[in-house]
Amino acid sequence: MPMHITRSEVGLAIAATAVALVCMPAWGAGDEKEAAETRGLSAVWTARELSFVYVGFTAQYSCEGLRDRVTDVLLQLGARRDLEVRESPCVSLGRPDAFPGVRIRMNVLQPVTGQSTAAGPIATPTPAAVPAHWKRIDLASARNGVTAAECELLEQVKTDILPLFATRNVEYGSHCQPHQVQLGAAWLRAEVLVPDDQKAAADLSTGSPGRAPGP
């Protein structure tokens, strides 16, 4: 039996096709904008220093243990691999300390002028500018090793350490209770700047004009 199509049905089909054609460039533009925001950035290595003292009741660290944990967090946030994290001050060497501390010297990427950042003054263009992109990280994920017992450490990372880095789209929450371990009590997710060429960044650890000064 032949199928009959009315004029109204033809009109609806034409209208639907026109809407699809109009929307396609908009969706494509959105994808292109997102890709442009992720890639094609220029950034410079900038020296940062911090004296960090852990004050918490649930997780306990020796100075060496805190040094290792903070180093891991800094690398995840995008610090260059030639960073220096040293125990200071320390009273109970090799054992949990009441107030373990570390001294941090590192280089982090800052966008050149005209690009958005949530970490203080924007760096100015220099010959040492490197291609970079935004990378999504989740410090509280099981893969990254920050456990539920380290809820208080994550709070201090958000307050004291994260502002040293260029970040965007930060998601943070905390419901820490001293002496209690609660899954999901704290979370910290953000986009951080990392170099496109990870090998070139690693090669800079042998010496660079932007390297943080030694002791």
Short mmCIF file of C-alpha atoms in Angstrom, two decimals:
data_model
loop_
_atom_site.label_atom_id
_atom_site.label_comp_id
_atom_site.label_asym_id
_atom_site.label_seq_id
_atom_site.Cartn_x
_atom_site.Cartn_y
_atom_site.Cartn_z
CA MET A 1 0.00 0.00 0.00
CA PRO A 2 1.58 3.36 -0.99
CA MET A 3 2.50 5.76 1.81
CA HIS A 4 1.03 9.26 1.60
CA ILE A 5 2.91 12.25 3.05
CA THR A 6 0.97 15.39 3.74
CA ARG A 7 2.23 18.93 3.22
CA SER A 8 2.30 19.49 6.96
CA GLU A 9 4.55 16.46 7.45
CA VAL A 10 6.90 17.71 4.74
CA GLY A 11 7.01 21.10 6.43
CA LEU A 12 7.86 19.54 9.79
CA ALA A 13 10.67 17.50 8.24
CA ILE A 14 12.16 20.58 6.57
CA ALA A 15 11.95 22.53 9.81
CA ALA A 16 13.66 19.73 11.77
CA THR A 17 16.46 19.56 9.20
CA ALA A 18 16.96 23.32 9.38
CA VAL A 19 17.20 23.20 13.19
CA ALA A 20 19.78 20.42 13.00
CA LEU A 21 21.89 22.37 10.51
CA VAL A 22 21.75 25.48 12.68
CA CYS A 23 22.72 23.60 15.85
CA MET A 24 25.61 21.65 14.37
CA PRO A 25 28.01 24.62 14.11
CA ALA A 26 27.19 25.64 17.69
CA TRP A 27 28.02 22.19 19.06
CA GLY A 28 31.17 22.07 16.98
CA ALA A 29 32.18 25.51 18.22
CA GLY A 30 31.72 24.33 21.80
CA ASP A 31 34.01 21.35 21.22
CA GLU A 32 36.61 23.57 19.55
CA LYS A 33 36.47 26.07 22.41
CA GLU A 34 36.97 23.30 24.98
CA ALA A 35 39.92 21.92 23.04
CA ALA A 36 41.44 25.39 22.72
CA GLU A 37 41.16 25.90 26.48
CA THR A 38 42.88 22.58 27.13
CA ARG A 39 45.73 22.94 24.64
CA GLY A 40 47.69 25.78 23.11
CA LEU A 41 48.70 27.55 26.32
CA SER A 42 52.08 29.12 26.98
CA ALA A 43 53.48 29.07 30.51
CA VAL A 44 56.69 29.84 32.36
CA TRP A 45 58.37 28.06 35.25
CA THR A 46 58.16 30.18 38.39
CA ALA A 47 59.98 29.59 41.69
CA ARG A 48 57.90 29.00 44.81
CA GLU A 49 58.88 28.43 48.45
CA LEU A 50 56.90 27.40 51.52
CA SER A 51 57.47 26.27 55.10
CA PHE A 52 54.73 23.74 55.80
CA VAL A 53 53.87 22.37 59.25
CA TYR A 54 51.26 19.63 59.55
CA VAL A 55 48.76 20.03 62.38
CA GLY A 56 46.40 17.07 62.62
CA PHE A 57 45.13 14.42 65.00
CA THR A 58 44.03 11.47 62.87
CA ALA A 59 46.97 10.68 60.57
CA GLN A 60 50.39 10.91 62.18
CA TYR A 61 53.64 11.39 60.28
CA SER A 62 57.31 11.29 60.94
CA CYS A 63 59.15 14.15 59.26
CA GLU A 64 60.41 11.72 56.64
CA GLY A 65 56.90 10.38 56.06
CA LEU A 66 55.48 13.88 55.68
CA ARG A 67 58.29 14.77 53.27
CA ASP A 68 57.43 11.80 51.05
CA ARG A 69 53.69 12.45 51.15
CA VAL A 70 54.03 16.19 50.40
CA THR A 71 56.47 15.47 47.56
CA ASP A 72 53.94 13.13 45.98
CA VAL A 73 51.17 15.74 46.28
CA LEU A 74 53.35 18.49 44.78
CA LEU A 75 54.21 16.36 41.76
CA GLN A 76 50.54 15.58 41.19
CA LEU A 77 49.78 19.30 41.29
CA GLY A 78 52.35 19.92 38.53
CA ALA A 79 55.57 20.87 40.34
CA ARG A 80 58.71 20.33 38.30
CA ARG A 81 60.65 17.21 39.23
CA ASP A 82 63.70 19.08 40.49
CA LEU A 83 61.76 20.20 43.57
CA GLU A 84 63.35 20.12 47.03
CA VAL A 85 61.34 19.02 50.07
CA ARG A 86 63.35 18.87 53.30
CA GLU A 87 62.34 18.00 56.85
CA SER A 88 62.22 21.08 59.09
CA PRO A 89 61.77 21.35 61.99
CA CYS A 90 61.98 17.82 63.37
CA VAL A 91 62.17 16.56 66.94
CA SER A 92 61.41 12.83 66.72
CA LEU A 93 63.57 11.54 63.89
CA GLY A 94 62.22 8.31 62.43
CA ARG A 95 59.10 8.38 64.63
CA PRO A 96 55.75 10.20 64.41
CA ASP A 97 56.24 13.83 65.33
CA ALA A 98 53.67 16.03 67.06
CA PHE A 99 54.18 18.84 64.52
CA PRO A 100 56.21 17.54 61.58
CA GLY A 101 57.27 20.12 59.04
CA VAL A 102 58.95 20.46 55.66
CA ARG A 103 60.61 23.24 53.70
CA ILE A 104 59.51 23.33 50.05
CA ARG A 105 61.43 24.82 47.12
CA MET A 106 60.01 24.15 43.69
CA ASN A 107 59.09 25.49 40.26
CA VAL A 108 55.50 25.60 39.03
CA LEU A 109 53.96 26.64 35.73
CA GLN A 110 52.22 30.01 35.48
CA PRO A 111 50.31 31.11 32.35
CA VAL A 112 51.71 34.02 30.37
CA THR A 113 49.89 37.37 30.31
CA GLY A 114 46.32 37.26 29.08
CA GLN A 115 45.51 33.74 30.25
CA SER A 116 43.36 33.01 33.29
CA THR A 117 44.74 31.68 36.58
CA ALA A 118 43.58 31.45 40.16
CA ALA A 119 47.06 31.66 41.68
CA GLY A 120 48.13 35.24 42.20
CA PRO A 121 50.00 37.44 39.70
CA ILE A 122 50.16 36.16 36.12
CA ALA A 123 53.63 35.58 34.76
CA THR A 124 54.95 37.73 31.92
CA PRO A 125 56.19 36.22 28.63
CA THR A 126 59.84 35.16 28.57
CA PRO A 127 62.04 33.20 26.15
CA ALA A 128 61.66 30.25 28.53
CA ALA A 129 57.92 29.93 27.89
CA VAL A 130 56.84 26.34 27.29
CA PRO A 131 53.70 24.82 25.73
CA ALA A 132 51.33 23.64 28.45
CA HIS A 133 47.81 22.37 29.01
CA TRP A 134 45.28 21.93 31.79
CA LYS A 135 45.14 18.50 33.41
CA ARG A 136 42.36 17.26 35.68
CA ILE A 137 43.53 15.70 38.96
CA ASP A 138 41.77 14.17 41.97
CA LEU A 139 43.97 14.11 45.06
CA ALA A 140 41.48 12.06 47.07
CA SER A 141 41.12 9.24 44.55
CA ALA A 142 42.28 5.77 45.56
CA ARG A 143 44.76 5.75 42.68
CA ASN A 144 46.58 8.80 44.05
CA GLY A 145 47.00 7.28 47.49
CA VAL A 146 45.62 10.04 49.76
CA THR A 147 43.67 7.93 52.23
CA ALA A 148 40.56 8.70 54.28
CA ALA A 149 42.77 9.02 57.38
CA GLU A 150 44.58 11.93 55.71
CA CYS A 151 41.51 14.17 55.68
CA GLU A 152 43.24 16.85 57.75
CA LEU A 153 46.28 16.84 55.48
CA LEU A 154 44.02 17.41 52.48
CA GLU A 155 42.51 20.42 54.27
CA GLN A 156 45.97 21.95 54.72
CA VAL A 157 46.94 21.18 51.14
CA LYS A 158 43.90 23.16 49.97
CA THR A 159 44.67 26.08 52.30
CA ASP A 160 48.47 26.32 52.18
CA ILE A 161 49.79 24.51 49.10
CA LEU A 162 47.20 24.78 46.34
CA PRO A 163 47.42 28.63 46.16
CA LEU A 164 51.03 28.27 44.98
CA PHE A 165 49.82 26.69 41.73
CA ALA A 166 47.85 27.96 38.75
CA THR A 167 44.49 26.19 38.97
CA ARG A 168 40.95 26.37 37.68
CA ASN A 169 37.64 24.57 38.31
CA VAL A 170 38.60 23.65 41.87
CA GLU A 171 36.17 21.35 43.68
CA TYR A 172 36.74 21.00 47.42
CA GLY A 173 34.81 19.89 50.45
CA SER A 174 35.68 18.65 53.92
CA HIS A 175 33.86 17.10 56.87
CA CYS A 176 36.89 16.00 58.87
CA GLN A 177 36.40 14.84 62.46
CA PRO A 178 39.54 14.49 64.63
CA HIS A 179 40.44 10.89 65.51
CA GLN A 180 37.79 9.55 63.11
CA VAL A 181 38.33 7.95 59.71
CA GLN A 182 35.42 8.55 57.35
CA LEU A 183 35.43 7.57 53.69
CA GLY A 184 34.72 10.53 51.46
CA ALA A 185 35.05 13.06 54.29
CA ALA A 186 37.24 15.29 52.11
CA TRP A 187 37.78 15.74 48.39
CA LEU A 188 39.96 17.97 46.27
CA ARG A 189 39.75 18.05 42.50
CA ALA A 190 41.15 20.69 40.18
CA GLU A 191 42.68 21.41 36.80
CA VAL A 192 46.39 22.19 37.00
CA LEU A 193 48.95 23.33 34.43
CA VAL A 194 51.39 20.72 33.14
CA PRO A 195 53.90 20.91 30.26
CA ASP A 196 53.00 19.34 26.93
CA ASP A 197 56.50 17.86 26.75
CA GLN A 198 57.04 15.99 30.02
CA LYS A 199 60.49 14.80 28.96
CA ALA A 200 61.71 18.35 28.30
CA ALA A 201 60.45 19.39 31.73
CA ALA A 202 62.35 16.52 33.32
CA ASP A 203 65.53 17.53 31.48
CA LEU A 204 65.33 20.98 33.10
CA SER A 205 66.04 19.38 36.49
CA THR A 206 69.74 19.41 35.61
CA GLY A 207 69.76 23.20 35.65
CA SER A 208 67.53 26.03 34.49
CA PRO A 209 67.28 29.83 34.86
CA GLY A 210 63.94 29.31 36.60
CA ARG A 211 65.19 26.83 39.16
CA ALA A 212 64.44 27.60 42.79
CA PRO A 213 67.58 28.64 44.66
CA GLY A 214 69.48 26.11 46.70
CA PRO A 215 70.20 26.38 50.40
#
